[in-house]
PQR file with spaces between the fields and no chain letter, atoms N, CA, C, O and H, PARSE charges and radii, in Angstrom:
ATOM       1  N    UNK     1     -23.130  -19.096   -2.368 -0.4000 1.5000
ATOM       2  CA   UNK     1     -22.158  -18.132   -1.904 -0.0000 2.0000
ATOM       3  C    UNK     1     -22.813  -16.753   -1.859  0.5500 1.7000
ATOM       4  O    UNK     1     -23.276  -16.223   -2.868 -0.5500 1.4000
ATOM       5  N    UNK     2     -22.831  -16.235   -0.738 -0.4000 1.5000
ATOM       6  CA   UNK     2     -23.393  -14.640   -0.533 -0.0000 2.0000
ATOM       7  C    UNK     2     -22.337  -13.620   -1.077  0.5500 1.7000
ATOM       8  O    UNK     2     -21.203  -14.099   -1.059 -0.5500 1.4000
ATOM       9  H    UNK     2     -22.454  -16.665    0.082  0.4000 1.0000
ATOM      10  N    UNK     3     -22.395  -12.607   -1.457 -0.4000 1.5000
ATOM      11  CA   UNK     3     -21.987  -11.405   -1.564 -0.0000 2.0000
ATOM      12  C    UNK     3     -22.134  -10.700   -0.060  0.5500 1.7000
ATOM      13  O    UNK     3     -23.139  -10.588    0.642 -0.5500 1.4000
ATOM      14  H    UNK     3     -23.317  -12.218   -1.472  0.4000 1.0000
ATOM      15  N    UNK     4     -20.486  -10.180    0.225 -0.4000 1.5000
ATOM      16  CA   UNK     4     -20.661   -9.015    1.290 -0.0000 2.0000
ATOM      17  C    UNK     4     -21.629   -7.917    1.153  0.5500 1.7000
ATOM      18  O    UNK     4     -22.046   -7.296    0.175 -0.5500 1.4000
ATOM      19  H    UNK     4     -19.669  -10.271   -0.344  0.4000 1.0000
ATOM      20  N    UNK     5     -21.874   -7.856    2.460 -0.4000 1.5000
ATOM      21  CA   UNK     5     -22.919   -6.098    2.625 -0.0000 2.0000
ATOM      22  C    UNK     5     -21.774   -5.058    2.793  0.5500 1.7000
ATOM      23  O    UNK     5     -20.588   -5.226    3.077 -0.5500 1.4000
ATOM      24  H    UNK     5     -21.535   -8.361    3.254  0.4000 1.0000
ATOM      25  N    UNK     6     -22.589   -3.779    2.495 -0.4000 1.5000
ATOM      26  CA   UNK     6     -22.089   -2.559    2.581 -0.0000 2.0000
ATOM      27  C    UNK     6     -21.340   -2.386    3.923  0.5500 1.7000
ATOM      28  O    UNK     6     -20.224   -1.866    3.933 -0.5500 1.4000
ATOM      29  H    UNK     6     -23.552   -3.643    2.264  0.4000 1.0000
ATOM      30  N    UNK     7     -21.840   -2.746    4.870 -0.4000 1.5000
ATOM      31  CA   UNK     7     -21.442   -2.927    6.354 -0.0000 2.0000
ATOM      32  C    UNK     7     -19.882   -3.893    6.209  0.5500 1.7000
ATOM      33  O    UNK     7     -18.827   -3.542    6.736 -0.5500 1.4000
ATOM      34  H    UNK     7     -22.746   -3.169    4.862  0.4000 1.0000
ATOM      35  N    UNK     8     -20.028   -4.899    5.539 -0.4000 1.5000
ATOM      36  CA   UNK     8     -19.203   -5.742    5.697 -0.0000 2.0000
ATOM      37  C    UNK     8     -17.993   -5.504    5.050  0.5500 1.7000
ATOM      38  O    UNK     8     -16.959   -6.015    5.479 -0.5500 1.4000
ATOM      39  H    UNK     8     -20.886   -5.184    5.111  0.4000 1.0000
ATOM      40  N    UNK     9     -18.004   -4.698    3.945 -0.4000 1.5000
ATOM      41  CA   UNK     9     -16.797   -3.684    2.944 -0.0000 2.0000
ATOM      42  C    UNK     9     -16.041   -2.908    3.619  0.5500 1.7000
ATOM      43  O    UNK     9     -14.819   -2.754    3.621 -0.5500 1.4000
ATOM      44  H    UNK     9     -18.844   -4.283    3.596  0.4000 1.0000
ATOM      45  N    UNK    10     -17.527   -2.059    4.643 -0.4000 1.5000
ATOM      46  CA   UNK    10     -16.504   -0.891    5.228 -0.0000 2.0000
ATOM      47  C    UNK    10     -15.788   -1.580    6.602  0.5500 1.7000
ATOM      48  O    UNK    10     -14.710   -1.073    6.913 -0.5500 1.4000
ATOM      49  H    UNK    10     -18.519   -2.185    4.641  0.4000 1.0000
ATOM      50  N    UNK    11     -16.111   -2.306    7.159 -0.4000 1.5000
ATOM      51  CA   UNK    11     -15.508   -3.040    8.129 -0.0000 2.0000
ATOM      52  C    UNK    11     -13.977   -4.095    8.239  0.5500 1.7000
ATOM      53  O    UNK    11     -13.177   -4.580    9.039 -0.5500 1.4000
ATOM      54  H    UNK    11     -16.987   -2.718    6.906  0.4000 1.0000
ATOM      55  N    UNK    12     -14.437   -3.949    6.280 -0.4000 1.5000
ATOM      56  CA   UNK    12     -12.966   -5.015    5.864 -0.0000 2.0000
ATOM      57  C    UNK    12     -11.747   -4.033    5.727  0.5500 1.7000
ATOM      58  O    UNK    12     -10.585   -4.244    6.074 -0.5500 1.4000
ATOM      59  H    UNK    12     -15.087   -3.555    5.630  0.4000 1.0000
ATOM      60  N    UNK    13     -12.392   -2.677    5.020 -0.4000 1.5000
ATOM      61  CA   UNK    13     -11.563   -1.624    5.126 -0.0000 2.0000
ATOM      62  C    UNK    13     -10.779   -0.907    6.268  0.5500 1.7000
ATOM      63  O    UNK    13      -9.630   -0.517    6.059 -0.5500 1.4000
ATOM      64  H    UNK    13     -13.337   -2.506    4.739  0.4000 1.0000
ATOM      65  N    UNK    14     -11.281   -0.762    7.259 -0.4000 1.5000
ATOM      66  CA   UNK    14     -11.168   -0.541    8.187 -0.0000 2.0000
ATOM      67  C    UNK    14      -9.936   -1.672    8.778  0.5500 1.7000
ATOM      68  O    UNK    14      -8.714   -1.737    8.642 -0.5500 1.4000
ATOM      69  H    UNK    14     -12.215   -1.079    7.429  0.4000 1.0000
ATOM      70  N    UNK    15     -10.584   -2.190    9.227 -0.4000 1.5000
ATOM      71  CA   UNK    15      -9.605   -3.642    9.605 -0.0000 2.0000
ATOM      72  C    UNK    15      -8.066   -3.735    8.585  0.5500 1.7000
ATOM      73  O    UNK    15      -6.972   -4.144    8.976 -0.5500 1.4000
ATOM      74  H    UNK    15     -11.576   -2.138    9.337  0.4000 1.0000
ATOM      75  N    UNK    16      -8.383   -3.270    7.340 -0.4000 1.5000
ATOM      76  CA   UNK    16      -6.957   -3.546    6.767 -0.0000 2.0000
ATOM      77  C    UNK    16      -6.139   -2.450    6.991  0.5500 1.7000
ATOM      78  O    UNK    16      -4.918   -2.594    7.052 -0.5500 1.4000
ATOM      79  H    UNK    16      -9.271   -2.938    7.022  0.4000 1.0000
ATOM      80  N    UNK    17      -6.867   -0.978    7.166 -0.4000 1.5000
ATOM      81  CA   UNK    17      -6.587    0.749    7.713 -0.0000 2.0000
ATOM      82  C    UNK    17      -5.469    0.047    9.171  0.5500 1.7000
ATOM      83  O    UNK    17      -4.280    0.344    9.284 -0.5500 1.4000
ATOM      84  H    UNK    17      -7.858   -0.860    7.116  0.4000 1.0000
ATOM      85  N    UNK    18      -6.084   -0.718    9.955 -0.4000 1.5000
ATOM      86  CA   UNK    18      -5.475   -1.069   11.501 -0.0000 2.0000
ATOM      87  C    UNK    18      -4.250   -1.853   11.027  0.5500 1.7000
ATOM      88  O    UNK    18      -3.171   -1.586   11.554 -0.5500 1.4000
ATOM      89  H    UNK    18      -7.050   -0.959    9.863  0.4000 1.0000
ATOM      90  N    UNK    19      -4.319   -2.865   10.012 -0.4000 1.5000
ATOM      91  CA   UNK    19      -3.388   -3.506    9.984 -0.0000 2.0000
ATOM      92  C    UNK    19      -1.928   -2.797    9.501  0.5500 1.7000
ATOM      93  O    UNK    19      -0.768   -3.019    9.847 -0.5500 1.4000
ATOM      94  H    UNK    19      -5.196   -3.082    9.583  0.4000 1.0000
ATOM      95  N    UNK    20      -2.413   -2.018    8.720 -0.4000 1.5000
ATOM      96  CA   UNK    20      -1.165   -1.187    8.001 -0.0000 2.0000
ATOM      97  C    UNK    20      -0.959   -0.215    9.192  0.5500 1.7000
ATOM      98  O    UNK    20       0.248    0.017    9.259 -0.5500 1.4000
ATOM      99  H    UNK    20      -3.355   -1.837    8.439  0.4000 1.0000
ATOM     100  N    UNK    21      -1.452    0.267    9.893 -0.4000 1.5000
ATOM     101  CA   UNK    21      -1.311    1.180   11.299 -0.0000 2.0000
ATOM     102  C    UNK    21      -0.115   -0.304   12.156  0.5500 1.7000
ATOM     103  O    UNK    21       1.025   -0.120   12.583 -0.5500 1.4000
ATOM     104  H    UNK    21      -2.432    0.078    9.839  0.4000 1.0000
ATOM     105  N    UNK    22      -0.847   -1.561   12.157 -0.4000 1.5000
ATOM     106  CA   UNK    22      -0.196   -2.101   13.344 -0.0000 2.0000
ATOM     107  C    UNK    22       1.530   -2.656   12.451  0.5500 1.7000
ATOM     108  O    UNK    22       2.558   -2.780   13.118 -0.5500 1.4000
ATOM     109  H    UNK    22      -1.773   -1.710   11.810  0.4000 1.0000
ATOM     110  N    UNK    23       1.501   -2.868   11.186 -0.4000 1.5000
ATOM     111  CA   UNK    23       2.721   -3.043   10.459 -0.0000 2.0000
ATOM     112  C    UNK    23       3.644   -1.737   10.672  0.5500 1.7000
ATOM     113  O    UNK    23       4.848   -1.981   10.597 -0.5500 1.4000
ATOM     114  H    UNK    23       0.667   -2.768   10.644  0.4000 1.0000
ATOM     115  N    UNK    24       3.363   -0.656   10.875 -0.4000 1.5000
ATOM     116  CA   UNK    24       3.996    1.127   10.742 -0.0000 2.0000
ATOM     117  C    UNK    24       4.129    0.639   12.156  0.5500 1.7000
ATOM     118  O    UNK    24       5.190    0.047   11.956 -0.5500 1.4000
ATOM     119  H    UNK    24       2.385   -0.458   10.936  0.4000 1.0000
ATOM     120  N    UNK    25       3.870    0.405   13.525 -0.4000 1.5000
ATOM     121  CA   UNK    25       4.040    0.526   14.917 -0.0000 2.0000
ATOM     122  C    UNK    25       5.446   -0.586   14.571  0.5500 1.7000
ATOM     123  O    UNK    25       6.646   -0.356   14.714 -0.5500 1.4000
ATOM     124  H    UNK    25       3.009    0.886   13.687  0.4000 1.0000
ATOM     125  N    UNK    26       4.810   -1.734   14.115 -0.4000 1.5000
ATOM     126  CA   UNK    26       6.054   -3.515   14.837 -0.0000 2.0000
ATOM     127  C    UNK    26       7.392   -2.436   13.686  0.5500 1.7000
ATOM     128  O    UNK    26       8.477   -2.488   14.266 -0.5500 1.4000
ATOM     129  H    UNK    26       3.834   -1.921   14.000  0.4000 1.0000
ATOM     130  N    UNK    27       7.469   -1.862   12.785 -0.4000 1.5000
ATOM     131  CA   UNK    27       8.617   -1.165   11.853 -0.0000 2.0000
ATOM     132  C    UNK    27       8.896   -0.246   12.353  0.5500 1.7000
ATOM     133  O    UNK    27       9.896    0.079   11.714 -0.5500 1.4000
ATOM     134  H    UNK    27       6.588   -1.819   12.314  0.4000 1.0000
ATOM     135  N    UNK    28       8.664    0.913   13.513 -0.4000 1.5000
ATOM     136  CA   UNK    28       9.108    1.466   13.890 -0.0000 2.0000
ATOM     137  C    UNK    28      10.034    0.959   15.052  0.5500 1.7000
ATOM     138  O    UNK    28      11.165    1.348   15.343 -0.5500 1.4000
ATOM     139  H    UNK    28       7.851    0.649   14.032  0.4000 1.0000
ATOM     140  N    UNK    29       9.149   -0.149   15.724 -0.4000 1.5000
ATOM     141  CA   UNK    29       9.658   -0.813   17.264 -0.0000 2.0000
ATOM     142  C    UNK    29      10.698   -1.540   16.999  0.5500 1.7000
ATOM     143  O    UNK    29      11.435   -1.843   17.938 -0.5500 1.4000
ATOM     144  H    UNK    29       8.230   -0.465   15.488  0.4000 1.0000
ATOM     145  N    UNK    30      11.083   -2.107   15.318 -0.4000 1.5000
ATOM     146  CA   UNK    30      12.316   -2.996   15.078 -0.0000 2.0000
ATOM     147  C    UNK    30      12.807   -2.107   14.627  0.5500 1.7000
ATOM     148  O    UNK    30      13.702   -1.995   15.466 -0.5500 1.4000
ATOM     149  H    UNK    30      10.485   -1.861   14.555  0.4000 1.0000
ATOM     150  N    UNK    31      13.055   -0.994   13.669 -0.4000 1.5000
ATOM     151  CA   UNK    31      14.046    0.093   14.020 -0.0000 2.0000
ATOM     152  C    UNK    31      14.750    0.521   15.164  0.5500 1.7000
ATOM     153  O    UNK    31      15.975    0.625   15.218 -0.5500 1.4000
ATOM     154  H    UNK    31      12.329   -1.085   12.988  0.4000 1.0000
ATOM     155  N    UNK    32      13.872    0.796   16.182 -0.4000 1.5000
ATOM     156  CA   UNK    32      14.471    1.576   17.321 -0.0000 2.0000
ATOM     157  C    UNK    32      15.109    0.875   18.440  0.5500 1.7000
ATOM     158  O    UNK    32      15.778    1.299   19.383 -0.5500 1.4000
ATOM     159  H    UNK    32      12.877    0.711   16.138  0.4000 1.0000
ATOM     160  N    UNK    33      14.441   -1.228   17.832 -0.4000 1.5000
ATOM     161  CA   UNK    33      14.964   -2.000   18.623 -0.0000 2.0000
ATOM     162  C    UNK    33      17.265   -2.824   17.942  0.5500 1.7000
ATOM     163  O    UNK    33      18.277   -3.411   18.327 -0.5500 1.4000
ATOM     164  H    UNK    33      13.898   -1.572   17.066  0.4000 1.0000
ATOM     165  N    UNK    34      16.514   -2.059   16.655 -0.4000 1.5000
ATOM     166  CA   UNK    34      17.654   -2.500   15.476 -0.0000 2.0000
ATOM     167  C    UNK    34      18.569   -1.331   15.394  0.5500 1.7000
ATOM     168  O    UNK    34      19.141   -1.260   14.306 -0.5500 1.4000
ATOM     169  H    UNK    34      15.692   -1.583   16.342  0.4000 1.0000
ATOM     170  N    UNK    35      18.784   -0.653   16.010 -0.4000 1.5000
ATOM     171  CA   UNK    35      19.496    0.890   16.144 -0.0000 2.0000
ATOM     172  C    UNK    35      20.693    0.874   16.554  0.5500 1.7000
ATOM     173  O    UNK    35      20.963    0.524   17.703 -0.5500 1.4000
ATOM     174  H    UNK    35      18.320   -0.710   16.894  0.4000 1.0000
ATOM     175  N    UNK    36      21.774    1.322   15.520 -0.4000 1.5000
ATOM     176  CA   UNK    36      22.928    1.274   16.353 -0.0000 2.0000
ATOM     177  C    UNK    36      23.819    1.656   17.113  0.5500 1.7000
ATOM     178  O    UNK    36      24.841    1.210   17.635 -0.5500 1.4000
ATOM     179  H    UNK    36      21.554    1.607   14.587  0.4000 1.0000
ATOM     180  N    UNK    37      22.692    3.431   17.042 -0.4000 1.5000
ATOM     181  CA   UNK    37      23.438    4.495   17.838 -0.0000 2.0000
ATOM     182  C    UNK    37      23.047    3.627   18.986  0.5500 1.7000
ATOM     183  O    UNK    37      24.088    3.536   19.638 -0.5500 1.4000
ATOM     184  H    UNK    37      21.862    3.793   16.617  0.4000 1.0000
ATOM     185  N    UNK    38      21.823    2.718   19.788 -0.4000 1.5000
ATOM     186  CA   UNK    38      21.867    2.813   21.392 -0.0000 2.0000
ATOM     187  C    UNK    38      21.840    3.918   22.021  0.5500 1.7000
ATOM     188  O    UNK    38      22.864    4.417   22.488 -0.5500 1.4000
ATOM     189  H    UNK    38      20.978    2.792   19.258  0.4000 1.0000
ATOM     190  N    UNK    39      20.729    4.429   22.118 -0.4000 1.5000
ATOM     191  CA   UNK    39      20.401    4.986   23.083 -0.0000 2.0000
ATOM     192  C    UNK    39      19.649    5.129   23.522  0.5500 1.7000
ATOM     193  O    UNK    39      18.698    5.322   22.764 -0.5500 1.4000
ATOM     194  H    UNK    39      19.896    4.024   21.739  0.4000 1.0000
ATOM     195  N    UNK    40      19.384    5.169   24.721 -0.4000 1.5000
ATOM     196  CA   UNK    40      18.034    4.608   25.385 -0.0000 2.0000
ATOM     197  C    UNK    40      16.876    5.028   25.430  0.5500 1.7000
ATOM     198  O    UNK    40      16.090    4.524   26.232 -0.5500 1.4000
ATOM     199  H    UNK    40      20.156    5.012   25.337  0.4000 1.0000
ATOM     200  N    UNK    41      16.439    6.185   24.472 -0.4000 1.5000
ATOM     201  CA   UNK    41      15.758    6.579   24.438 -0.0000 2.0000
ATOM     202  C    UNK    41      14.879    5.732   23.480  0.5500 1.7000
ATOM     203  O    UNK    41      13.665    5.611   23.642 -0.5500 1.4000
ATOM     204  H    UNK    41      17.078    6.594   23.821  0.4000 1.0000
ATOM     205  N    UNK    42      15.841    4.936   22.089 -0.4000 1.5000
ATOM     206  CA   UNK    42      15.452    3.936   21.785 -0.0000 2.0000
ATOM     207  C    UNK    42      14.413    2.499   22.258  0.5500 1.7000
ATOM     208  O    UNK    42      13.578    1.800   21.685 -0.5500 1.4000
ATOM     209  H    UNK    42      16.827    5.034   21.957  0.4000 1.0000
ATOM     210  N    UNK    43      14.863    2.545   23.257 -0.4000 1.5000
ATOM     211  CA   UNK    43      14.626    1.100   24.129 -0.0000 2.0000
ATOM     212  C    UNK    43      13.326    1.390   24.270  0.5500 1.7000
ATOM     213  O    UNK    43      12.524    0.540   23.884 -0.5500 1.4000
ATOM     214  H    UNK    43      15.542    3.113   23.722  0.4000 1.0000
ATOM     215  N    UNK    44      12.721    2.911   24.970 -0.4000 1.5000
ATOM     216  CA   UNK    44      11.601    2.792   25.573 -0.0000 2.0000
ATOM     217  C    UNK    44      10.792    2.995   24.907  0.5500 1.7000
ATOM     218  O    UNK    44       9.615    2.935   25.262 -0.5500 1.4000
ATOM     219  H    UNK    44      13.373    3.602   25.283  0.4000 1.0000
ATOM     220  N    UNK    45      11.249    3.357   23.517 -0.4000 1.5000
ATOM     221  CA   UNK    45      10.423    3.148   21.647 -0.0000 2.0000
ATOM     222  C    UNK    45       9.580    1.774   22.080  0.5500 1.7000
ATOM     223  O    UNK    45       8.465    1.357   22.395 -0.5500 1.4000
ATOM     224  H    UNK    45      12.205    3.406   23.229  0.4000 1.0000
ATOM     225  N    UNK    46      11.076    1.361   21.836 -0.4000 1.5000
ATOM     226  CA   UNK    46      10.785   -0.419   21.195 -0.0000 2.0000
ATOM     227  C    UNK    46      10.730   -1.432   22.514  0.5500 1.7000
ATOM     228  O    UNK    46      11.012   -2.622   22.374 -0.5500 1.4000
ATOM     229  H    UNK    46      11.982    1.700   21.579  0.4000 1.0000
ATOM     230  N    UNK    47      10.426   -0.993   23.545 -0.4000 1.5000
ATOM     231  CA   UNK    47       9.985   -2.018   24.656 -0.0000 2.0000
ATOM     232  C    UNK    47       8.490   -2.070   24.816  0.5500 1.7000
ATOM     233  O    UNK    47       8.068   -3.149   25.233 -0.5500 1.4000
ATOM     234  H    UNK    47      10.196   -0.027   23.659  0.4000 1.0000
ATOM     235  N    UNK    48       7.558   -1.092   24.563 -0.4000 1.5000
ATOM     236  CA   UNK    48       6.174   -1.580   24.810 -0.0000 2.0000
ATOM     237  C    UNK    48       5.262   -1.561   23.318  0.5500 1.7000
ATOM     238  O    UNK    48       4.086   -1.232   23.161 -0.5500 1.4000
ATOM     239  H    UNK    48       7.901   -0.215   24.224  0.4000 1.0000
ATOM     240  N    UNK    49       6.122   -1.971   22.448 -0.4000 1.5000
ATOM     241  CA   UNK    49       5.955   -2.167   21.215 -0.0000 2.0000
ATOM     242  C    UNK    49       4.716   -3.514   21.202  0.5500 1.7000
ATOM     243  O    UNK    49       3.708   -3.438   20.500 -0.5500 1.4000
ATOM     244  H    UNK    49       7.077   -2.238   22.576  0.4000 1.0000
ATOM     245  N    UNK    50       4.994   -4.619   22.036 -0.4000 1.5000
ATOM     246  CA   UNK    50       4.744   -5.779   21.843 -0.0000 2.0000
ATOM     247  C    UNK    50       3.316   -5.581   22.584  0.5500 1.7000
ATOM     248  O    UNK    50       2.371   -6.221   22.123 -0.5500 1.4000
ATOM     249  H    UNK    50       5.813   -4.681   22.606  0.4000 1.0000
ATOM     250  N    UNK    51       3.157   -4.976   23.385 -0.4000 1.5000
ATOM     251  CA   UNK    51       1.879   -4.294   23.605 -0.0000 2.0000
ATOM     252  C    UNK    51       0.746   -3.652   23.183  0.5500 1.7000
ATOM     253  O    UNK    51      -0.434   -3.751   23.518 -0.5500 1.4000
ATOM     254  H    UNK    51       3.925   -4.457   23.759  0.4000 1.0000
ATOM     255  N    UNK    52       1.332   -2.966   22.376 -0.4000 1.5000
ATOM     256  CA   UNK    52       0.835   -2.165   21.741 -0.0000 2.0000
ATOM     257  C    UNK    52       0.175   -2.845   20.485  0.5500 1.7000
ATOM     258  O    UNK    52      -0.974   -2.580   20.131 -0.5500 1.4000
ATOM     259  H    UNK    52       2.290   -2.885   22.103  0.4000 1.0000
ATOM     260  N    UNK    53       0.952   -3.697   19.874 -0.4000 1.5000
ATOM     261  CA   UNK    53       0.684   -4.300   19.253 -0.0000 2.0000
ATOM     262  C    UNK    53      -0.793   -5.320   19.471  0.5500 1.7000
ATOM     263  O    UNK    53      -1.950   -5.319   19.051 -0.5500 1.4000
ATOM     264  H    UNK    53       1.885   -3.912   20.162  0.4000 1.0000
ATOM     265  N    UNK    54      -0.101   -5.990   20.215 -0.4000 1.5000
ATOM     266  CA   UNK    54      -1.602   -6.529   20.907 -0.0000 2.0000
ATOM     267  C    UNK    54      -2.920   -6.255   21.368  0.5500 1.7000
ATOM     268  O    UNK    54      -3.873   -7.027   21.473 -0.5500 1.4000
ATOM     269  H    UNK    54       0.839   -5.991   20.556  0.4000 1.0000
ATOM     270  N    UNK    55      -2.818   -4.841   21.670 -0.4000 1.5000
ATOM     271  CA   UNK    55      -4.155   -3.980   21.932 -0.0000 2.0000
ATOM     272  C    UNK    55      -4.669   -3.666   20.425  0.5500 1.7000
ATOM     273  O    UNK    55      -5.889   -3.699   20.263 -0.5500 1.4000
ATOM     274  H    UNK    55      -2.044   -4.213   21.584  0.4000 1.0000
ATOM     275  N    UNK    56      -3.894   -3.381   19.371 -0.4000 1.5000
ATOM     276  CA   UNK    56      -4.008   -3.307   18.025 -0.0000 2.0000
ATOM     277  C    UNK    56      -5.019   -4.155   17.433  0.5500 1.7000
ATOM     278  O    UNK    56      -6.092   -3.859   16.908 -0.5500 1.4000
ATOM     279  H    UNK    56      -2.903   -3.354   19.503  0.4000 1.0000
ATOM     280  N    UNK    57      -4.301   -5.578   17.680 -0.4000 1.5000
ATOM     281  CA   UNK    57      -4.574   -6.648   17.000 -0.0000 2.0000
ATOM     282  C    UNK    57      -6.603   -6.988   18.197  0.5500 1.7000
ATOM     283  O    UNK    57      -7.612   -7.580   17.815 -0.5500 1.4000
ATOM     284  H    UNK    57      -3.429   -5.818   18.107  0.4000 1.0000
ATOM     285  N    UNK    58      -6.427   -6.542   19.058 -0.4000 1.5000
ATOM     286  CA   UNK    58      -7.419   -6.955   19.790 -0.0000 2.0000
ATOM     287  C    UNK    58      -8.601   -6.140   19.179  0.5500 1.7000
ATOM     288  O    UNK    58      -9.657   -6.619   18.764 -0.5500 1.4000
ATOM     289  H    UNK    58      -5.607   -6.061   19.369  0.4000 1.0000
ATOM     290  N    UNK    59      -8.216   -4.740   19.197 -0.4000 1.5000
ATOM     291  CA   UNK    59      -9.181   -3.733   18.304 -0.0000 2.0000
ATOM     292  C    UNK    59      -9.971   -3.831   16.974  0.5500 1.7000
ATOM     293  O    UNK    59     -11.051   -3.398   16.571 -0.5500 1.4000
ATOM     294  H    UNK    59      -7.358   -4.351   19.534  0.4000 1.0000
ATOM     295  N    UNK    60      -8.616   -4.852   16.288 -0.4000 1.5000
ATOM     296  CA   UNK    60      -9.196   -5.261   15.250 -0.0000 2.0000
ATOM     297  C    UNK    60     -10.001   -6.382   14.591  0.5500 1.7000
ATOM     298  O    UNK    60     -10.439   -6.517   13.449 -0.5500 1.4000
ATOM     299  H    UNK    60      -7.739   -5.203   16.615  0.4000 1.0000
ATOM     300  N    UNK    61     -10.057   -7.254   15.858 -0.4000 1.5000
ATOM     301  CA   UNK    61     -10.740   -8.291   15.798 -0.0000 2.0000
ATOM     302  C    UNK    61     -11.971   -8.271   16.255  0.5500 1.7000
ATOM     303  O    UNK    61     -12.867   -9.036   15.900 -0.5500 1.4000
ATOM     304  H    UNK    61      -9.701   -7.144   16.786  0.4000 1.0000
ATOM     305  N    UNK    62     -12.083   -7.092   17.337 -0.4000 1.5000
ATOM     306  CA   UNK    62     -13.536   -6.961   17.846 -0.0000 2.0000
ATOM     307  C    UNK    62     -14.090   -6.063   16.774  0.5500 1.7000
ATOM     308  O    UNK    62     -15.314   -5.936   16.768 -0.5500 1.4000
ATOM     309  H    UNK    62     -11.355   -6.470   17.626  0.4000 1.0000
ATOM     310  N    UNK    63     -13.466   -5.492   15.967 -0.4000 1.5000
ATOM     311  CA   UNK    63     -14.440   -4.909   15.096 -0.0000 2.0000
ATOM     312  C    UNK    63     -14.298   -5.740   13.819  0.5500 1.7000
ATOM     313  O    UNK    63     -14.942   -5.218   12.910 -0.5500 1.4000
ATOM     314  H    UNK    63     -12.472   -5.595   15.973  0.4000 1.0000
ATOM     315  N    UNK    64     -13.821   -6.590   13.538 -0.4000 1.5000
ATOM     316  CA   UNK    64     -14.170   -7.721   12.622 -0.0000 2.0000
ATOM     317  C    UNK    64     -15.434   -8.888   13.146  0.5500 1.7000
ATOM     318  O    UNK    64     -16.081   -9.700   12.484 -0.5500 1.4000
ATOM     319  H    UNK    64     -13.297   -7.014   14.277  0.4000 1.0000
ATOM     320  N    UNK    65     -15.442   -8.671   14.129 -0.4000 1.5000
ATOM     321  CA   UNK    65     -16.244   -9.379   15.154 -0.0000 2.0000
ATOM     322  C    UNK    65     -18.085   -8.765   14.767  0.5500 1.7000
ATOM     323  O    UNK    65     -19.129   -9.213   14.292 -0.5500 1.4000
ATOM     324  H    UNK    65     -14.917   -8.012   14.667  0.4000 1.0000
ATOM     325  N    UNK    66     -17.559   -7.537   15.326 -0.4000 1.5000
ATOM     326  CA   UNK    66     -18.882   -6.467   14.920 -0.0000 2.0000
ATOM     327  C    UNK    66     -19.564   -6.316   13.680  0.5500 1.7000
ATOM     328  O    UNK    66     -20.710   -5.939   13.436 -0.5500 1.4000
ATOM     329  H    UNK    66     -16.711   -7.173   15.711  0.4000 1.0000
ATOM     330  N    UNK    67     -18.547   -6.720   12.878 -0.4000 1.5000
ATOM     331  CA   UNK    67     -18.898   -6.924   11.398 -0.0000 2.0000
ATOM     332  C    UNK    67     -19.897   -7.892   10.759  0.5500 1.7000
ATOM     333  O    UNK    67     -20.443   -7.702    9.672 -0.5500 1.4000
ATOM     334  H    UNK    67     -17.616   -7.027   13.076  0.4000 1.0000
ATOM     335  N    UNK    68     -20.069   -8.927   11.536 -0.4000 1.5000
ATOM     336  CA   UNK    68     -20.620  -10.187   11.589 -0.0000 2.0000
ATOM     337  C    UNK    68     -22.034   -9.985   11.870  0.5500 1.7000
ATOM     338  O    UNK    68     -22.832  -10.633   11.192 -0.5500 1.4000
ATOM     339  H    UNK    68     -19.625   -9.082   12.419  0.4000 1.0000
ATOM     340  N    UNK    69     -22.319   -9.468   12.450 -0.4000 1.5000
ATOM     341  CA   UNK    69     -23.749   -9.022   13.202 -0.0000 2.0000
ATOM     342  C    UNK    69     -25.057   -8.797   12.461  0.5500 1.7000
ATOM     343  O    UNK    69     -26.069   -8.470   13.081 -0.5500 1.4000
ATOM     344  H    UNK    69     -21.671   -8.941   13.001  0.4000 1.0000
């Protein structure tokens, strides 16, 4: 069993920095999608949420990716 590199610590860090970034985005987007005033200003919160998300999750895999190297 190897021990991580220095490279590989700060990369795990990082990656968990995105995840708590992409948990704060999907909790804001189910707030504003969970809202009961309605109003639509809401909607356009929480409609490209699921997007966003996904560019997130993509960011963070290519630099988990990079990590490897």
């Amino acid at each position: 069993m190897q021990a991580k590199t220095s490279k590989e610590n700060r990369f795990e860090l990082i990656v968990i920095g995105i995840a708590l970034l992409a948990f704060v985005v999907g909790l804001v987007g189910h707030l504003a999608g969970a809202s009961f005033a309605n109003f639509d200003t809401f909607g356009y919160i929480a409609a490209p949420i699921p997007l966003i998300l996904a560019i997130i999750a993509f960011v963070a895999y290519k630099i988990a990716a990079s990590a490897e190297d």
